[in-house]
Amino acid sequence: MVNGNIFHCRKHSWPAEDFVGRTALQLLDFDGGSPPEQAWRRRLNSHANLLKEFSVTFMEAMRMMSLGLRLWSYVREEASHGRKAPIDPFTKERCKPSASQGVPLGGMGSGSISRGFRGEFKNWHIIPGLCESSPVMENQFSIFVSRDGGNKKYSSVLAPGHHEGLKKNSDSGISSWDWNLSGQHSTYHALFPRAWTVYDGEPDPDLKISCRQISPFIPHDYKDSSLPTSVFVYTLVNTGRDRAKVSLLMTWANSIGGFSHNSGGHYNEPFITAKDNPPVTFAVAACETQNVNVTVLPVFGLSGENHVSAKEMWNIMKQNGQFDQENFSAGSSMPSSPGQKLCAAVSASTWVEPHGRCTVVFGLSWSSPKVKFQKGCTYNRRYTQFYGTSERSAINLVHDALTKYKLWEEEIEKWQNPILKDERLPEWYKFTLFNELYFLVAGGTVWTDGQAPAIDEKASPGLNQQKPSKKGTKDTKSQSVQENHANLTAEQVPDGGYMSSSEDRSVSKFAAVHGSQMQEQTSEFKSEEPIPYLISKDGPEHVGKFLYLEGVEYIMWNTYDVHFYASFALLDLFPKIELSVQRDFANAVLYEDRRRVKFLADGTSGIRKVKGAVPHDLGTHDPWHEMNAYNIHDTSKWKDLNPKFVLQIYRDFAATGDMSFGRDVWPAVCAAMDYMDQFDRDGDGLIENDGFPDQTYDAWTVHGISAYCGCLWLAALQAAATMAHRLGDRHFAEKYKLKFIKAKAVYEAKLWNGSYFNYDSGTSSNSRSIQADQLAGQWYTASSGLPPLFDEQKIKSALQKIFEFNVMKVKGGRMGAVNGMTPKGKVDDTCMQSREIWTGVTYAVAANMLLHGMEHQGFTTAEGIFIAGWSEEGYGYWFQTPEGWTTDGHYRSLIYMRPLAIWAIQYALSPPKAILEAPKVNLMDRIHISPQVVRAINDISIRKIAPDNRCFPSSAFQCEC
């Protein structure tokens, strides 16, 4: 743990005064309108440069040609079935990625909408696994100001008029709007889950405007953090000599991005909520108060056919500053025709006296209660437990958001302030720590209610081919989760359960419009009878089921080798979700799915899920039922997944002190450990890699004993032995301790070279490379409060070597830690991954340094990711942090899970109470190995033989040739 008094002190590099005038900040410091002292900042006139994607070298392309051909064929095959392949490098987005992202909207798992720092609504992730990146330019906030009896007027969309998305829609009608904002005096300030946009005298020189965006992301709140809603609070300050009539306008298109608006069948209608009223898909609203008058235009079109046109709507606002009050009595619009886009508008008008202030509040919500995956299963989202399953619950959602947002902000500030006010921490770290959490909203997250799904049997054949293990170690526990549960239909879910009887919906009047997209009925769904164990019921944590993507370009749910790095965020902020995810994988270890799969790297085939092996992921198009969507390699032969499972289980067990969790998952831990015996070829207790990329670095070949997998295995042996001791399983405690002692001696003898651990024990040209991630096992060991795997001197020597070579020899430490570096100080160019800088791995290495008292090295290492990814001089990867980039800044896989590992740094700085207060006793010393265990282990070692070249064991329990 970190004991230093000074971490990496540095004066503020981005003071708010450099972006907003001091006077404006003081004036806006009313009702939360002034941006915080620490935040990520940009001027609205900043250029959003296009991002550059990585490319492979000629030699890399030649080596991967066969894989590329098989992958191309697989992508086409999936497309023929109307599905998107989990990995598809051949299909490019219509909207080229640019440095324009900002804080996303909404809570977790209910579909997300991102909002760029210049105000555009983009990256629509409503449909699971599909992200529509193009902005919907009709979705805007605008302002109309009238002074001096109407003789002086200002009007503008509150977004820069030079946006590239506007040019593409120049004939849509919105080009007739006033795009007068230059952005020169307007700035954006991000501190997830909030963001501030300050307009310092534009478009009206005598009006200061702040828009505060708030979403319900509240640690340890498993209700409100699931809600699909956001609030926009406008603070207006009139610095002029005359009163000003200010009208704010929110326009919204009935679309979820892409071409969805062209499908037809969309309709809009107005609503006023006081008590309960029928809900719909989208709801945009404004809070009407004594000083704020709200009016609506339920529908307008772009072309003007059958509806008021966008141009006519704008002119009404310029002339009157509001819409007709009679619009509230209008019914639903006629459904749109194919190719026609419907929009709605909400206006909030107020008078602001000279030197006066006023607050105007808008709300947005979207209700997509059901999650349907492409191979048949449909689930209810988490928030439906509180709001019912009607698509029309958006009205209640937006109402509650407008009444509760102040409470949300109080909870957010309670959470963030201790870190923000810690003067020992560098400024960049404080706001980057929070801003990297964007992924838990924008990373394709799905959060269900935990009930069994409705299943389309035609689309989901072979579900019953998944079988519980009847062999293996201590498997009886898994049988208890095979109960059958019928599906709760929409009619069975209690509606109206979104608010307690003590709450009153008539707090104030909310006027708004909402829209619905009528979907075509494609299949009849019914309750499933016996269903696989994973979805039988909610777990003991009672928080439903949780999924998030590896990345928006790698569409696999809960990719486990990456979750190994990212999971620190969930453990710290939503520990019940973290335990629920681990239970899913614990159950998965004990099951198999014998459906055949072709592996693209070598063209061989095997079964989808092997008993005893930890799955790479929970699937893509049918998660929980069809795991291991990743099919590049046969991950049942990977060497890191099982050790990572054991390490995560023990860390969570130690951090939460949850003995029930430990007992429940212990059978899976035993099975996962025993499964790895097959990879110890010579009986020395240490696993060997097999000459292909059999770990998370899936393009980087490993031979023999490897620093990465070997260290993970050593850590897993110690963690398993300690956990066995704590649970009273004496036999396994002795067994794993003895293996640990043997394996540790071999590991150090084969890999330690005096200053670091070699990449592997092979004879290839890169076997002596310095791998940044070589001490991943020690990182988890220290994070779990376990004794160090090696002498502290060796650990610090290796970390210092990584710092001096992998970090500081790449652009002076301003890029992060490159994965591989030769002893001569040149980047290891063995493959594309050895020469990449992985953002999440860099954060993990930094956390490891901090855990071992290397504060300067740790923060300098992590700061490289900030400089290259988030700073003004960087490459523009804010709120879309990629898996990695090359030394020239070219990215691979935007919006990626692993950078959540920055929370491992915070974990190192502030360990969980259960670990801090644990007895400072080496439990390994309390495990006394009996002679019987020694004889048993030695007997196994003697009987170890070289595997038959014709056969590779497909599991710990059987072998198929």
PDB file of N, CA and C in Angstrom, residues 36 131 174 209 259 326 338 341 372 422 431 471 553 580 595 612 646 691 732 795 847:
ATOM      1  N   PRO A  36     -16.331  23.206 -12.045  1.00  0.00           N
ATOM      2  CA  PRO A  36     -15.457  22.903 -10.907  1.00  0.00           C
ATOM      3  C   PRO A  36     -14.016  23.310 -11.160  1.00  0.00           C
ATOM      4  N   CYS A 131     -23.569   0.365 -32.280  1.00  0.00           N
ATOM      5  CA  CYS A 131     -23.320   1.765 -31.950  1.00  0.00           C
ATOM      6  C   CYS A 131     -23.420   2.607 -33.213  1.00  0.00           C
ATOM      7  N   ILE A 174     -32.579  22.385 -41.183  1.00  0.00           N
ATOM      8  CA  ILE A 174     -31.910  22.975 -40.022  1.00  0.00           C
ATOM      9  C   ILE A 174     -30.808  23.937 -40.440  1.00  0.00           C
ATOM     10  N   ILE A 209     -24.085  32.376 -19.759  1.00  0.00           N
ATOM     11  CA  ILE A 209     -24.917  31.171 -19.761  1.00  0.00           C
ATOM     12  C   ILE A 209     -24.064  29.976 -19.350  1.00  0.00           C
ATOM     13  N   PHE A 259     -29.791   5.418 -39.719  1.00  0.00           N
ATOM     14  CA  PHE A 259     -30.910   5.631 -40.629  1.00  0.00           C
ATOM     15  C   PHE A 259     -32.237   5.269 -39.982  1.00  0.00           C
ATOM     16  N   GLU A 326     -51.982  26.241 -27.044  1.00  0.00           N
ATOM     17  CA  GLU A 326     -52.965  25.236 -27.451  1.00  0.00           C
ATOM     18  C   GLU A 326     -52.314  23.942 -27.924  1.00  0.00           C
ATOM     19  N   PRO A 338     -41.916   6.399 -44.499  1.00  0.00           N
ATOM     20  CA  PRO A 338     -40.503   6.054 -44.705  1.00  0.00           C
ATOM     21  C   PRO A 338     -39.740   7.218 -45.334  1.00  0.00           C
ATOM     22  N   LYS A 341     -38.428  12.367 -41.365  1.00  0.00           N
ATOM     23  CA  LYS A 341     -37.965  12.489 -39.982  1.00  0.00           C
ATOM     24  C   LYS A 341     -38.875  13.440 -39.225  1.00  0.00           C
ATOM     25  N   LYS A 372     -33.260  -7.213 -26.683  1.00  0.00           N
ATOM     26  CA  LYS A 372     -33.358  -8.424 -27.497  1.00  0.00           C
ATOM     27  C   LYS A 372     -32.034  -8.669 -28.197  1.00  0.00           C
ATOM     28  N   ASP A 422      -8.005  16.320  -2.429  1.00  0.00           N
ATOM     29  CA  ASP A 422      -6.748  15.740  -1.944  1.00  0.00           C
ATOM     30  C   ASP A 422      -5.591  16.413  -2.678  1.00  0.00           C
ATOM     31  N   PHE A 431      -9.349  14.366 -12.430  1.00  0.00           N
ATOM     32  CA  PHE A 431     -10.488  14.372 -13.345  1.00  0.00           C
ATOM     33  C   PHE A 431     -10.426  13.240 -14.359  1.00  0.00           C
ATOM     34  N   LYS A 471     -18.334 -34.389 -13.411  1.00  0.00           N
ATOM     35  CA  LYS A 471     -17.028 -34.820 -12.944  1.00  0.00           C
ATOM     36  C   LYS A 471     -16.276 -33.617 -12.420  1.00  0.00           C
ATOM     37  N   GLU A 553     -15.746  -1.833 -30.942  1.00  0.00           N
ATOM     38  CA  GLU A 553     -15.273  -2.507 -32.148  1.00  0.00           C
ATOM     39  C   GLU A 553     -15.060  -4.002 -31.921  1.00  0.00           C
ATOM     40  N   SER A 580     -21.598 -10.217  -8.826  1.00  0.00           N
ATOM     41  CA  SER A 580     -22.545 -10.876  -9.727  1.00  0.00           C
ATOM     42  C   SER A 580     -21.857 -11.351 -10.998  1.00  0.00           C
ATOM     43  N   ARG A 595     -21.166 -27.646 -28.773  1.00  0.00           N
ATOM     44  CA  ARG A 595     -21.325 -27.205 -30.156  1.00  0.00           C
ATOM     45  C   ARG A 595     -19.956 -26.889 -30.758  1.00  0.00           C
ATOM     46  N   GLY A 612     -14.193 -26.744 -17.012  1.00  0.00           N
ATOM     47  CA  GLY A 612     -12.995 -26.387 -16.264  1.00  0.00           C
ATOM     48  C   GLY A 612     -12.285 -25.159 -16.782  1.00  0.00           C
ATOM     49  N   VAL A 646      -9.068 -16.979 -10.743  1.00  0.00           N
ATOM     50  CA  VAL A 646      -8.747 -17.250  -9.340  1.00  0.00           C
ATOM     51  C   VAL A 646      -8.298 -15.971  -8.636  1.00  0.00           C
ATOM     52  N   GLY A 691       3.767 -21.956 -27.588  1.00  0.00           N
ATOM     53  CA  GLY A 691       4.303 -21.523 -28.864  1.00  0.00           C
ATOM     54  C   GLY A 691       3.309 -20.850 -29.779  1.00  0.00           C
ATOM     55  N   PHE A 732      -6.645 -28.779  -0.116  1.00  0.00           N
ATOM     56  CA  PHE A 732      -6.279 -27.910  -1.230  1.00  0.00           C
ATOM     57  C   PHE A 732      -5.308 -26.818  -0.799  1.00  0.00           C
ATOM     58  N   ILE A 795      11.271  -7.097  -7.193  1.00  0.00           N
ATOM     59  CA  ILE A 795      10.058  -6.449  -7.701  1.00  0.00           C
ATOM     60  C   ILE A 795      10.366  -5.013  -8.111  1.00  0.00           C
ATOM     61  N   ALA A 847      -0.263   1.362 -11.198  1.00  0.00           N
ATOM     62  CA  ALA A 847      -0.815   0.940  -9.906  1.00  0.00           C
ATOM     63  C   ALA A 847       0.157   0.027  -9.175  1.00  0.00           C
TER      64      ALA A 847
END
